[in-house]
Protein backbone atom coordinates (compact mmCIF):
# COMPACT_ATOMS: atom_id res chain seq x y z
CA UNK A 1 0.00 0.00 0.00
CA UNK A 2 1.26 3.48 -0.93
CA UNK A 3 0.57 6.30 1.53
CA UNK A 4 0.91 10.08 1.32
CA UNK A 5 1.39 11.77 4.70
CA UNK A 6 0.54 15.47 5.04
CA UNK A 7 2.34 17.38 7.83
CA UNK A 8 1.91 21.00 8.91
CA UNK A 9 5.51 22.10 8.27
CA UNK A 10 8.53 20.73 6.41
CA UNK A 11 10.51 20.38 9.65
CA UNK A 12 7.88 18.04 11.15
CA UNK A 13 7.61 16.12 7.84
CA UNK A 14 11.37 15.52 7.86
CA UNK A 15 11.36 14.35 11.48
CA UNK A 16 8.33 12.06 11.07
CA UNK A 17 9.90 10.56 7.94
CA UNK A 18 13.13 9.96 9.87
CA UNK A 19 11.21 8.21 12.68
CA UNK A 20 9.02 6.01 10.47
CA UNK A 21 11.90 5.02 8.16
CA UNK A 22 14.45 4.50 10.95
CA UNK A 23 16.61 7.15 9.31
CA UNK A 24 16.41 5.66 5.80
CA UNK A 25 14.07 8.20 4.13
CA UNK A 26 15.31 9.88 0.96
CA UNK A 27 14.62 13.50 0.06
CA UNK A 28 12.95 14.58 -3.17
CA UNK A 29 11.74 17.89 -4.58
CA UNK A 30 8.75 18.76 -6.74
CA UNK A 31 7.52 22.28 -7.64
CA UNK A 32 10.19 23.59 -5.26
CA UNK A 33 8.68 21.65 -2.33
CA UNK A 34 10.69 19.06 -0.40
CA UNK A 35 9.20 15.64 0.31
CA UNK A 36 10.56 12.43 1.86
CA UNK A 37 9.97 8.88 0.58
CA UNK A 38 10.68 5.32 1.72
CA UNK A 39 8.98 1.89 1.71
CA UNK A 40 5.59 2.92 0.33
CA UNK A 41 5.46 6.27 2.17
CA UNK A 42 5.66 9.81 0.79
CA UNK A 43 5.74 12.53 3.46
CA UNK A 44 5.34 16.22 2.65
CA UNK A 45 5.07 19.36 4.79
CA UNK A 46 2.82 22.37 4.24
CA UNK A 47 3.41 25.94 5.42
CA UNK A 48 0.30 26.09 7.57
CA UNK A 49 -2.91 27.02 5.71
CA UNK A 50 -2.65 26.64 1.93
CA UNK A 51 -5.93 28.53 1.48
CA UNK A 52 -6.90 32.03 2.54
CA UNK A 53 -10.42 33.25 3.18
CA UNK A 54 -11.13 36.61 1.56
CA UNK A 55 -13.80 38.66 -0.14
CA UNK A 56 -14.20 38.49 -3.95
CA UNK A 57 -11.82 40.81 -5.80
CA UNK A 58 -14.56 43.29 -6.75
CA UNK A 59 -15.01 44.14 -3.05
CA UNK A 60 -11.39 45.21 -2.55
CA UNK A 61 -11.90 48.93 -3.32
CA UNK A 62 -12.51 50.57 0.04
CA UNK A 63 -13.81 53.90 -1.31
CA UNK A 64 -16.35 52.27 -3.65
CA UNK A 65 -17.84 49.53 -1.45
CA UNK A 66 -19.77 50.32 1.72
CA UNK A 67 -18.49 48.43 4.79
CA UNK A 68 -22.07 47.29 5.40
CA UNK A 69 -22.08 45.36 2.10
CA UNK A 70 -19.26 43.13 3.36
CA UNK A 71 -21.60 41.66 5.97
CA UNK A 72 -23.82 40.20 3.22
CA UNK A 73 -21.07 38.97 0.89
CA UNK A 74 -20.07 35.30 0.83
CA UNK A 75 -16.27 35.14 1.28
CA UNK A 76 -14.28 32.84 -0.97
CA UNK A 77 -11.32 30.56 -0.27
CA UNK A 78 -8.33 31.00 -2.50
CA UNK A 79 -5.22 28.84 -2.75
CA UNK A 80 -2.28 31.00 -1.69
CA UNK A 81 0.38 28.26 -1.61
CA UNK A 82 0.17 27.23 -5.28
CA UNK A 83 3.43 25.28 -5.41
CA UNK A 84 2.40 23.21 -2.40
CA UNK A 85 -1.04 22.59 -3.95
CA UNK A 86 0.58 21.42 -7.20
CA UNK A 87 2.98 19.18 -5.27
CA UNK A 88 0.10 17.54 -3.38
CA UNK A 89 -1.88 16.96 -6.60
CA UNK A 90 1.19 15.33 -8.16
CA UNK A 91 2.27 13.25 -5.14
CA UNK A 92 -1.27 11.95 -4.47
CA UNK A 93 -1.82 10.58 -8.00
CA UNK A 94 -0.69 7.01 -7.36
CA UNK A 95 -1.29 6.53 -3.63
CA UNK A 96 -3.93 4.36 -1.95
CA UNK A 97 -4.30 6.35 1.25
CA UNK A 98 -3.68 9.85 2.58
CA UNK A 99 -2.81 10.39 6.25
CA UNK A 100 -3.32 13.84 7.75
CA UNK A 101 -0.57 14.37 10.35
CA UNK A 102 -0.99 18.08 11.04
CA UNK A 103 -1.11 19.42 14.61
CA UNK A 104 -4.00 17.87 16.50
CA UNK A 105 -6.11 20.91 17.32
CA UNK A 106 -8.79 23.04 15.68
CA UNK A 107 -6.46 24.86 13.26
CA UNK A 108 -4.48 21.71 12.48
CA UNK A 109 -7.68 19.88 11.55
CA UNK A 110 -8.72 22.67 9.18
CA UNK A 111 -5.24 22.84 7.63
CA UNK A 112 -5.55 19.13 6.86
CA UNK A 113 -9.12 19.37 5.54
CA UNK A 114 -8.15 22.23 3.18
CA UNK A 115 -6.07 19.86 1.03
CA UNK A 116 -8.85 17.27 0.53
CA UNK A 117 -10.23 18.78 -2.69
CA UNK A 118 -6.72 18.52 -4.20
CA UNK A 119 -6.77 14.72 -3.82
CA UNK A 120 -8.13 12.08 -6.21
CA UNK A 121 -11.82 11.33 -5.65
CA UNK A 122 -12.78 8.51 -3.26
CA UNK A 123 -9.25 8.14 -1.90
CA UNK A 124 -9.05 6.87 1.69
CA UNK A 125 -8.20 9.59 4.23
CA UNK A 126 -7.10 8.90 7.79
CA UNK A 127 -5.87 10.98 10.73
CA UNK A 128 -2.73 10.56 12.85
CA UNK A 129 -3.10 12.14 16.30
CA UNK A 130 -0.08 12.80 18.51
CA UNK A 131 1.12 15.23 21.19
CA UNK A 132 4.87 14.92 20.65
CA UNK A 133 7.09 14.13 17.67
CA UNK A 134 8.96 11.29 19.33
CA UNK A 135 9.45 7.71 18.07
CA UNK A 136 6.97 6.23 20.57
CA UNK A 137 4.25 8.83 19.96
CA UNK A 138 4.55 8.80 16.16
CA UNK A 139 4.68 5.01 15.81
CA UNK A 140 1.71 4.66 18.17
CA UNK A 141 -0.26 7.29 16.19
CA UNK A 142 0.41 5.56 12.86
CA UNK A 143 -0.57 2.18 14.32
CA UNK A 144 -3.87 3.66 15.58
CA UNK A 145 -5.07 5.90 12.77
CA UNK A 146 -8.36 7.73 13.31
CA UNK A 147 -10.94 9.62 11.25
CA UNK A 148 -10.85 13.30 10.31
CA UNK A 149 -12.93 15.39 12.72
CA UNK A 150 -14.85 17.58 10.27
CA UNK A 151 -16.77 19.29 13.08
CA UNK A 152 -13.50 20.43 14.65
CA UNK A 153 -12.35 21.78 11.27
CA UNK A 154 -15.70 23.56 10.79
CA UNK A 155 -15.35 25.30 14.15
CA UNK A 156 -11.98 26.71 12.99
CA UNK A 157 -13.53 27.74 9.68
CA UNK A 158 -16.42 29.44 11.49
CA UNK A 159 -13.86 31.53 13.39
CA UNK A 160 -12.23 32.50 10.10
CA UNK A 161 -15.57 33.66 8.65
CA UNK A 162 -16.57 35.60 11.76
CA UNK A 163 -13.15 37.21 12.16
CA UNK A 164 -12.97 38.20 8.47
CA UNK A 165 -16.45 39.73 8.26
CA UNK A 166 -16.22 41.36 11.68
CA UNK A 167 -12.68 42.64 11.22
CA UNK A 168 -12.88 43.74 7.58
CA UNK A 169 -16.21 45.58 7.79
CA UNK A 170 -15.33 47.42 11.00
CA UNK A 171 -11.74 48.14 9.91
CA UNK A 172 -13.04 49.75 6.72
CA UNK A 173 -15.75 51.63 8.60
CA UNK A 174 -13.43 53.19 11.18
CA UNK A 175 -10.63 53.84 8.64
CA UNK A 176 -13.02 55.59 6.22
CA UNK A 177 -14.70 57.54 9.02
CA UNK A 178 -11.34 58.81 10.29
CA UNK A 179 -9.82 59.23 6.79
CA UNK A 180 -6.99 56.84 7.71
CA UNK A 181 -6.45 54.81 4.54
CA UNK A 182 -3.60 53.03 2.76
CA UNK A 183 -0.78 51.91 5.02
CA UNK A 184 -2.20 54.07 7.85
CA UNK A 185 -5.53 52.20 8.04
CA UNK A 186 -6.97 51.57 11.51
CA UNK A 187 -7.34 47.90 12.29
CA UNK A 188 -10.31 46.47 14.22
CA UNK A 189 -10.78 42.84 15.26
CA UNK A 190 -13.17 40.63 17.20
CA UNK A 191 -10.55 39.82 19.87
CA UNK A 192 -8.06 42.57 19.12
CA UNK A 193 -10.42 45.48 19.88
CA UNK A 194 -11.68 44.41 23.34
CA UNK A 195 -8.08 43.52 24.24
CA UNK A 196 -6.93 46.97 23.16
CA UNK A 197 -9.82 48.49 25.13
CA UNK A 198 -8.56 46.70 28.27
CA UNK A 199 -5.11 48.27 27.80
CA UNK A 200 -6.54 51.74 27.11
CA UNK A 201 -8.86 51.51 30.12
CA UNK A 202 -5.93 50.54 32.35
CA UNK A 203 -3.91 53.51 31.06
CA UNK A 204 -6.83 55.85 31.77
CA UNK A 205 -7.04 54.50 35.32
CA UNK A 206 -3.31 55.22 35.71
CA UNK A 207 -3.60 58.75 34.27
CA UNK A 208 -6.72 59.59 36.29
CA UNK A 209 -5.31 58.17 39.48
CA UNK A 210 -4.90 60.71 42.28
CA UNK A 211 -2.40 59.45 44.85
CA UNK A 212 -3.25 59.78 48.52
CA UNK A 213 -0.72 60.27 51.26
CA UNK A 214 -0.62 57.75 54.06
CA UNK A 215 1.72 56.89 56.90
CA UNK A 216 3.16 53.60 58.09
CA UNK A 217 4.61 52.95 61.52
CA UNK A 218 7.23 50.26 61.95
CA UNK A 219 8.82 49.10 65.21
CA UNK A 220 12.19 47.34 65.22
CA UNK A 221 12.20 44.74 68.07
CA UNK A 222 14.61 42.14 69.40
CA UNK A 223 14.54 38.84 71.25
CA UNK A 224 17.43 36.44 71.89
CA UNK A 225 19.65 38.44 69.55
CA UNK A 226 17.17 38.14 66.65
CA UNK A 227 15.83 41.45 65.33
CA UNK A 228 12.46 41.70 63.57
CA UNK A 229 9.93 44.33 62.51
CA UNK A 230 6.37 44.74 63.79
CA UNK A 231 4.12 47.03 61.73
CA UNK A 232 0.93 48.93 62.38
CA UNK A 233 -1.55 46.77 60.41
CA UNK A 234 -3.33 49.55 58.49
CA UNK A 235 -2.34 52.45 56.29
CA UNK A 236 -2.98 55.64 58.28
CA UNK A 237 -4.45 58.36 56.05
CA UNK A 238 -4.81 60.91 58.86
CA UNK A 239 -1.45 62.59 59.55
CA UNK A 240 -2.46 63.70 63.04
CA UNK A 241 -3.50 60.16 63.99
CA UNK A 242 -0.20 58.82 62.63
CA UNK A 243 1.72 61.38 64.67
CA UNK A 244 -0.28 60.55 67.81
CA UNK A 245 0.36 56.77 67.52
CA UNK A 246 4.02 57.34 66.71
CA UNK A 247 4.61 59.67 69.69
CA UNK A 248 3.06 57.35 72.27
CA UNK A 249 4.72 54.18 70.88
CA UNK A 250 8.10 55.96 70.76
CA UNK A 251 7.97 56.43 74.54
CA UNK A 252 7.77 52.68 75.23
CA UNK A 253 10.73 50.36 75.81
CA UNK A 254 8.87 47.09 75.21
CA UNK A 255 5.73 45.57 73.73
CA UNK A 256 3.56 42.71 75.01
CA UNK A 257 2.98 39.59 72.87
CA UNK A 258 -0.82 39.06 72.77
CA UNK A 259 -0.87 36.39 70.02
CA UNK A 260 1.72 34.02 68.57
CA UNK A 261 1.26 31.20 66.08
CA UNK A 262 3.75 28.89 64.42
CA UNK A 263 2.75 26.48 61.65
CA UNK A 264 4.79 24.05 59.59
CA UNK A 265 3.21 24.08 56.12
CA UNK A 266 3.59 22.06 52.95
CA UNK A 267 4.43 24.31 49.99
CA UNK A 268 3.17 22.45 46.91
CA UNK A 269 5.08 22.77 43.59
CA UNK A 270 3.41 24.80 40.83
CA UNK A 271 1.13 22.77 38.50
CA UNK A 272 2.21 21.56 35.03
CA UNK A 273 2.36 24.15 32.27
CA UNK A 274 -0.62 24.91 30.08
CA UNK A 275 -0.09 27.50 27.33
CA UNK A 276 -1.18 30.49 29.44
CA UNK A 277 1.01 29.71 32.46
CA UNK A 278 3.95 28.86 30.18
CA UNK A 279 3.71 32.19 28.33
CA UNK A 280 3.31 34.07 31.60
CA UNK A 281 6.57 32.61 32.95
CA UNK A 282 8.41 32.95 29.63
CA UNK A 283 7.42 36.63 29.41
CA UNK A 284 10.17 37.33 31.99
CA UNK A 285 12.73 36.97 29.19
CA UNK A 286 10.87 36.84 25.83
CA UNK A 287 7.85 38.28 24.07
CA UNK A 288 4.85 35.94 24.00
CA UNK A 289 4.99 35.54 20.20
CA UNK A 290 8.73 34.77 20.25
CA UNK A 291 8.34 32.35 23.17
CA UNK A 292 5.57 30.49 21.33
CA UNK A 293 7.53 30.38 18.07
CA UNK A 294 10.52 28.85 19.87
CA UNK A 295 8.27 26.40 21.75
CA UNK A 296 6.78 25.27 18.42
CA UNK A 297 10.28 24.72 17.01
CA UNK A 298 11.24 22.67 20.07
CA UNK A 299 8.05 20.63 19.57
CA UNK A 300 8.74 20.02 15.87
CA UNK A 301 12.26 18.89 16.74
CA UNK A 302 10.94 16.32 19.20
CA UNK A 303 12.14 18.10 22.37
CA UNK A 304 8.89 19.20 24.07
CA UNK A 305 5.25 18.18 23.80
CA UNK A 306 2.67 20.19 21.84
CA UNK A 307 2.75 23.73 23.28
CA UNK A 308 -0.90 24.68 22.66
CA UNK A 309 -2.88 23.10 25.47
CA UNK A 310 -5.37 24.02 28.19
CA UNK A 311 -4.45 20.96 30.26
CA UNK A 312 -2.68 21.07 33.64
CA UNK A 313 -3.19 17.39 34.55
CA UNK A 314 -0.71 14.80 33.29
CA UNK A 315 -2.14 11.65 31.72
CA UNK A 316 -0.17 8.44 32.19
CA UNK A 317 3.32 9.39 30.96
CA UNK A 318 6.68 7.56 31.05
CA UNK A 319 7.96 9.89 33.79
CA UNK A 320 11.04 7.81 34.65
CA UNK A 321 11.99 7.50 31.00
CA UNK A 322 11.72 11.29 30.51
CA UNK A 323 13.82 11.89 33.63
CA UNK A 324 16.48 9.49 32.32
CA UNK A 325 16.68 11.55 29.12
CA UNK A 326 16.94 14.78 31.10
CA UNK A 327 19.76 13.28 33.17
CA UNK A 328 22.09 13.79 30.20
CA UNK A 329 21.93 17.58 30.66
CA UNK A 330 20.64 17.86 34.24
CA UNK A 331 22.56 15.09 36.07
CA UNK A 332 22.50 16.68 39.52
CA UNK A 333 18.88 17.87 39.32
CA UNK A 334 17.56 14.50 38.13
CA UNK A 335 19.40 12.70 40.93
CA UNK A 336 17.71 15.08 43.37
CA UNK A 337 14.29 14.45 41.79
CA UNK A 338 14.69 10.67 42.11
CA UNK A 339 15.55 11.17 45.81
CA UNK A 340 12.49 13.35 46.45
CA UNK A 341 10.04 11.82 43.95
CA UNK A 342 6.45 12.37 45.01
CA UNK A 343 3.97 9.48 44.86
CA UNK A 344 1.80 11.29 42.28
CA UNK A 345 2.69 14.31 40.10
CA UNK A 346 1.14 17.65 40.99
CA UNK A 347 -2.13 18.30 39.13
CA UNK A 348 -3.65 21.66 38.23
CA UNK A 349 -7.33 22.59 38.03
CA UNK A 350 -7.70 22.51 34.23
CA UNK A 351 -8.15 19.20 32.43
CA UNK A 352 -8.66 18.39 28.75
CA UNK A 353 -8.17 15.22 26.73
CA UNK A 354 -6.64 16.64 23.54
CA UNK A 355 -3.05 17.22 24.68
CA UNK A 356 -1.08 16.77 27.91
CA UNK A 357 0.51 19.71 29.74
CA UNK A 358 3.70 21.04 28.15
CA UNK A 359 6.61 18.84 29.16
CA UNK A 360 10.02 17.74 27.82
CA UNK A 361 10.16 14.64 25.61
CA UNK A 362 13.76 14.68 24.34
CA UNK A 363 17.10 16.44 24.78
CA UNK A 364 19.59 18.16 22.50
CA UNK A 365 22.37 20.73 22.66
CA UNK A 366 20.67 24.14 22.49
CA UNK A 367 21.66 27.75 22.85
CA UNK A 368 20.09 31.20 23.12
CA UNK A 369 16.35 31.46 23.60
CA UNK A 370 15.81 27.82 22.62
CA UNK A 371 17.96 26.77 25.59
CA UNK A 372 16.12 29.16 27.94
CA UNK A 373 12.65 27.97 26.89
CA UNK A 374 13.64 24.31 27.11
CA UNK A 375 15.21 24.92 30.53
CA UNK A 376 11.98 26.53 31.77
CA UNK A 377 9.87 23.59 30.55
CA UNK A 378 12.30 20.95 31.86
CA UNK A 379 12.65 22.51 35.31
CA UNK A 380 8.90 23.02 35.69
CA UNK A 381 8.38 19.36 34.76
CA UNK A 382 10.96 18.19 37.33
CA UNK A 383 9.33 20.39 39.99
CA UNK A 384 5.91 18.81 39.38
CA UNK A 385 7.39 15.39 40.20
CA UNK A 386 9.20 16.57 43.35
CA UNK A 387 8.08 16.58 46.97
CA UNK A 388 6.61 19.65 48.63
CA UNK A 389 8.92 22.16 50.23
CA UNK A 390 8.38 22.49 53.98
CA UNK A 391 8.06 26.03 55.31
CA UNK A 392 7.87 27.48 58.81
CA UNK A 393 5.23 30.24 58.94
CA UNK A 394 4.92 32.44 62.03
CA UNK A 395 2.54 35.25 63.00
CA UNK A 396 2.51 37.51 66.03
CA UNK A 397 0.45 40.38 67.42
CA UNK A 398 2.20 42.74 69.83
CA UNK A 399 0.52 45.43 71.90
CA UNK A 400 2.44 48.66 72.41
CA UNK A 401 0.84 51.48 74.38
CA UNK A 402 -2.66 50.16 73.61
CA UNK A 403 -1.99 49.82 69.85
CA UNK A 404 -1.77 46.48 68.05
CA UNK A 405 1.22 45.75 65.79
CA UNK A 406 1.73 42.64 63.66
CA UNK A 407 4.85 40.68 62.74
CA UNK A 408 5.34 37.66 60.55
CA UNK A 409 8.09 35.34 59.45
CA UNK A 410 8.62 32.60 56.91
CA UNK A 411 11.58 30.23 56.55
CA UNK A 412 12.20 27.25 54.26
CA UNK A 413 12.77 24.30 56.57
CA UNK A 414 13.18 21.67 53.86
CA UNK A 415 13.90 22.59 50.25
CA UNK A 416 12.73 20.01 47.70
CA UNK A 417 11.12 21.21 44.45
CA UNK A 418 12.90 24.58 44.68
CA UNK A 419 16.20 22.70 44.22
CA UNK A 420 15.24 22.16 40.57
CA UNK A 421 12.86 25.09 39.93
CA UNK A 422 14.22 28.14 41.72
CA UNK A 423 11.13 30.18 42.59
CA UNK A 424 12.18 32.78 45.12
CA UNK A 425 10.52 32.87 48.52
CA UNK A 426 11.39 35.98 50.52
CA UNK A 427 12.44 34.54 53.86
CA UNK A 428 11.96 36.56 57.03
CA UNK A 429 12.99 35.48 60.50
CA UNK A 430 10.65 35.85 63.46
CA UNK A 431 11.95 34.41 66.74
CA UNK A 432 10.01 32.06 69.00
CA UNK A 433 7.68 34.24 71.09
CA UNK A 434 5.50 33.47 74.11
CA UNK A 435 2.11 35.05 74.63
CA UNK A 436 2.23 37.45 77.56
CA UNK A 437 5.98 38.11 77.41
CA UNK A 438 7.55 41.54 76.93
CA UNK A 439 9.74 42.10 73.86
CA UNK A 440 12.32 44.90 73.71
CA UNK A 441 11.86 47.85 71.37
CA UNK A 442 14.98 49.08 69.57
CA UNK A 443 13.58 51.74 67.24
CA UNK A 444 10.28 53.27 66.05
CA UNK A 445 9.94 54.71 62.54
CA UNK A 446 7.17 56.71 60.87
CA UNK A 447 7.25 56.76 57.07
CA UNK A 448 5.18 58.81 54.65
CA UNK A 449 4.09 57.05 51.46
CA UNK A 450 1.60 57.38 48.60
CA UNK A 451 -1.02 55.03 47.16
CA UNK A 452 -0.06 53.62 43.76
CA UNK A 453 -2.08 53.45 40.54
CA UNK A 454 -2.90 50.06 38.97
CA UNK A 455 0.09 48.41 37.30
CA UNK A 456 0.45 48.44 33.54
CA UNK A 457 -0.04 45.10 31.84
CA UNK A 458 2.93 43.03 30.78
CA UNK A 459 2.47 40.46 28.01
CA UNK A 460 2.30 37.74 30.66
CA UNK A 461 -0.31 39.45 32.83
CA UNK A 462 -2.33 40.48 29.74
CA UNK A 463 -2.50 36.88 28.49
CA UNK A 464 -3.76 35.79 31.93
CA UNK A 465 -6.38 38.59 31.87
CA UNK A 466 -7.46 37.66 28.32
CA UNK A 467 -7.98 34.05 29.39
CA UNK A 468 -9.98 35.21 32.42
CA UNK A 469 -12.18 37.45 30.24
CA UNK A 470 -12.67 34.75 27.55
CA UNK A 471 -10.77 36.73 24.90
CA UNK A 472 -9.12 34.57 22.25
CA UNK A 473 -7.82 31.04 22.67
CA UNK A 474 -4.60 29.41 23.83
CA UNK A 475 -3.49 29.45 20.18
CA UNK A 476 -4.30 33.09 19.39
CA UNK A 477 -3.70 35.30 22.45
CA UNK A 478 0.02 35.79 21.83
CA UNK A 479 -0.72 36.52 18.14
CA UNK A 480 -3.25 39.23 19.08
CA UNK A 481 -0.70 40.96 21.33
CA UNK A 482 1.93 40.72 18.59
CA UNK A 483 -0.49 42.39 16.12
CA UNK A 484 -1.13 45.24 18.55
CA UNK A 485 2.63 45.91 18.67
CA UNK A 486 3.01 45.60 14.88
CA UNK A 487 0.15 48.03 14.25
CA UNK A 488 1.68 50.61 16.57
CA UNK A 489 -1.23 50.42 19.01
CA UNK A 490 0.96 49.53 22.00
CA UNK A 491 4.61 49.83 23.00
CA UNK A 492 7.01 48.86 25.77
CA UNK A 493 7.51 45.82 28.00
CA UNK A 494 5.14 47.44 30.47
CA UNK A 495 2.43 47.96 27.90
CA UNK A 496 1.50 51.57 27.06
CA UNK A 497 -1.19 52.35 24.44
CA UNK A 498 -0.24 54.88 21.76
CA UNK A 499 -2.39 57.93 20.84
CA UNK A 500 -3.69 55.90 17.87
CA UNK A 501 -4.95 53.23 20.29
CA UNK A 502 -6.83 55.84 22.31
CA UNK A 503 -8.36 57.25 19.11
CA UNK A 504 -9.47 53.82 17.86
CA UNK A 505 -11.05 52.79 21.17
CA UNK A 506 -12.80 56.17 21.59
CA UNK A 507 -14.17 56.00 18.02
CA UNK A 508 -15.44 52.46 18.59
CA UNK A 509 -17.04 53.38 21.91
CA UNK A 510 -18.96 56.20 20.22
CA UNK A 511 -20.04 54.20 17.17
CA UNK A 512 -20.14 50.56 18.30
CA UNK A 513 -19.35 50.22 22.01
CA UNK A 514 -20.16 46.50 22.09
CA UNK A 515 -17.07 45.90 19.92
CA UNK A 516 -14.88 47.04 22.81
CA UNK A 517 -16.54 44.77 25.37
CA UNK A 518 -15.27 41.23 26.00
CA UNK A 519 -18.78 39.83 26.58
CA UNK A 520 -19.77 39.28 22.95
CA UNK A 521 -16.50 37.75 21.78
CA UNK A 522 -16.24 35.50 24.87
CA UNK A 523 -19.83 34.35 24.23
CA UNK A 524 -18.91 33.59 20.61
CA UNK A 525 -15.85 31.62 21.79
CA UNK A 526 -18.10 29.57 24.09
CA UNK A 527 -20.56 28.87 21.26
CA UNK A 528 -17.81 27.88 18.83
CA UNK A 529 -16.25 25.57 21.41
CA UNK A 530 -19.46 23.53 21.73
mmCIF file with all atom_site columns, C-alpha atoms in Angstrom, residues 320 323 327 330-342 381-387 416-421:
data_model
loop_
_atom_site.group_PDB
_atom_site.id
_atom_site.type_symbol
_atom_site.label_atom_id
_atom_site.label_alt_id
_atom_site.label_comp_id
_atom_site.label_asym_id
_atom_site.label_entity_id
_atom_site.label_seq_id
_atom_site.pdbx_PDB_ins_code
_atom_site.Cartn_x
_atom_site.Cartn_y
_atom_site.Cartn_z
_atom_site.occupancy
_atom_site.B_iso_or_equiv
_atom_site.pdbx_formal_charge
_atom_site.auth_seq_id
_atom_site.auth_comp_id
_atom_site.auth_asym_id
_atom_site.auth_atom_id
_atom_site.pdbx_PDB_model_num
ATOM 1  C CA . UNK A 1 320 ? 11.036 7.813  34.653 1.00 0.00 ? 320 UNK A CA 1
ATOM 2  C CA . UNK A 1 323 ? 13.825 11.893 33.631 1.00 0.00 ? 323 UNK A CA 1
ATOM 3  C CA . UNK A 1 327 ? 19.756 13.278 33.172 1.00 0.00 ? 327 UNK A CA 1
ATOM 4  C CA . UNK A 1 330 ? 20.639 17.864 34.238 1.00 0.00 ? 330 UNK A CA 1
ATOM 5  C CA . UNK A 1 331 ? 22.556 15.092 36.069 1.00 0.00 ? 331 UNK A CA 1
ATOM 6  C CA . UNK A 1 332 ? 22.496 16.683 39.524 1.00 0.00 ? 332 UNK A CA 1
ATOM 7  C CA . UNK A 1 333 ? 18.875 17.874 39.317 1.00 0.00 ? 333 UNK A CA 1
ATOM 8  C CA . UNK A 1 334 ? 17.562 14.503 38.125 1.00 0.00 ? 334 UNK A CA 1
ATOM 9  C CA . UNK A 1 335 ? 19.403 12.700 40.933 1.00 0.00 ? 335 UNK A CA 1
ATOM 10 C CA . UNK A 1 336 ? 17.706 15.076 43.372 1.00 0.00 ? 336 UNK A CA 1
ATOM 11 C CA . UNK A 1 337 ? 14.285 14.448 41.787 1.00 0.00 ? 337 UNK A CA 1
ATOM 12 C CA . UNK A 1 338 ? 14.689 10.668 42.111 1.00 0.00 ? 338 UNK A CA 1
ATOM 13 C CA . UNK A 1 339 ? 15.553 11.169 45.806 1.00 0.00 ? 339 UNK A CA 1
ATOM 14 C CA . UNK A 1 340 ? 12.493 13.350 46.447 1.00 0.00 ? 340 UNK A CA 1
ATOM 15 C CA . UNK A 1 341 ? 10.038 11.820 43.950 1.00 0.00 ? 341 UNK A CA 1
ATOM 16 C CA . UNK A 1 342 ? 6.447  12.369 45.010 1.00 0.00 ? 342 UNK A CA 1
ATOM 17 C CA . UNK A 1 381 ? 8.383  19.361 34.764 1.00 0.00 ? 381 UNK A CA 1
ATOM 18 C CA . UNK A 1 382 ? 10.955 18.193 37.325 1.00 0.00 ? 382 UNK A CA 1
ATOM 19 C CA . UNK A 1 383 ? 9.329  20.393 39.986 1.00 0.00 ? 383 UNK A CA 1
ATOM 20 C CA . UNK A 1 384 ? 5.907  18.812 39.385 1.00 0.00 ? 384 UNK A CA 1
ATOM 21 C CA . UNK A 1 385 ? 7.390  15.389 40.199 1.00 0.00 ? 385 UNK A CA 1
ATOM 22 C CA . UNK A 1 386 ? 9.196  16.571 43.354 1.00 0.00 ? 386 UNK A CA 1
ATOM 23 C CA . UNK A 1 387 ? 8.083  16.578 46.972 1.00 0.00 ? 387 UNK A CA 1
ATOM 24 C CA . UNK A 1 416 ? 12.728 20.015 47.698 1.00 0.00 ? 416 UNK A CA 1
ATOM 25 C CA . UNK A 1 417 ? 11.124 21.212 44.455 1.00 0.00 ? 417 UNK A CA 1
ATOM 26 C CA . UNK A 1 418 ? 12.900 24.576 44.684 1.00 0.00 ? 418 UNK A CA 1
ATOM 27 C CA . UNK A 1 419 ? 16.196 22.698 44.217 1.00 0.00 ? 419 UNK A CA 1
ATOM 28 C CA . UNK A 1 420 ? 15.239 22.156 40.571 1.00 0.00 ? 420 UNK A CA 1
ATOM 29 C CA . UNK A 1 421 ? 12.857 25.087 39.930 1.00 0.00 ? 421 UNK A CA 1
#
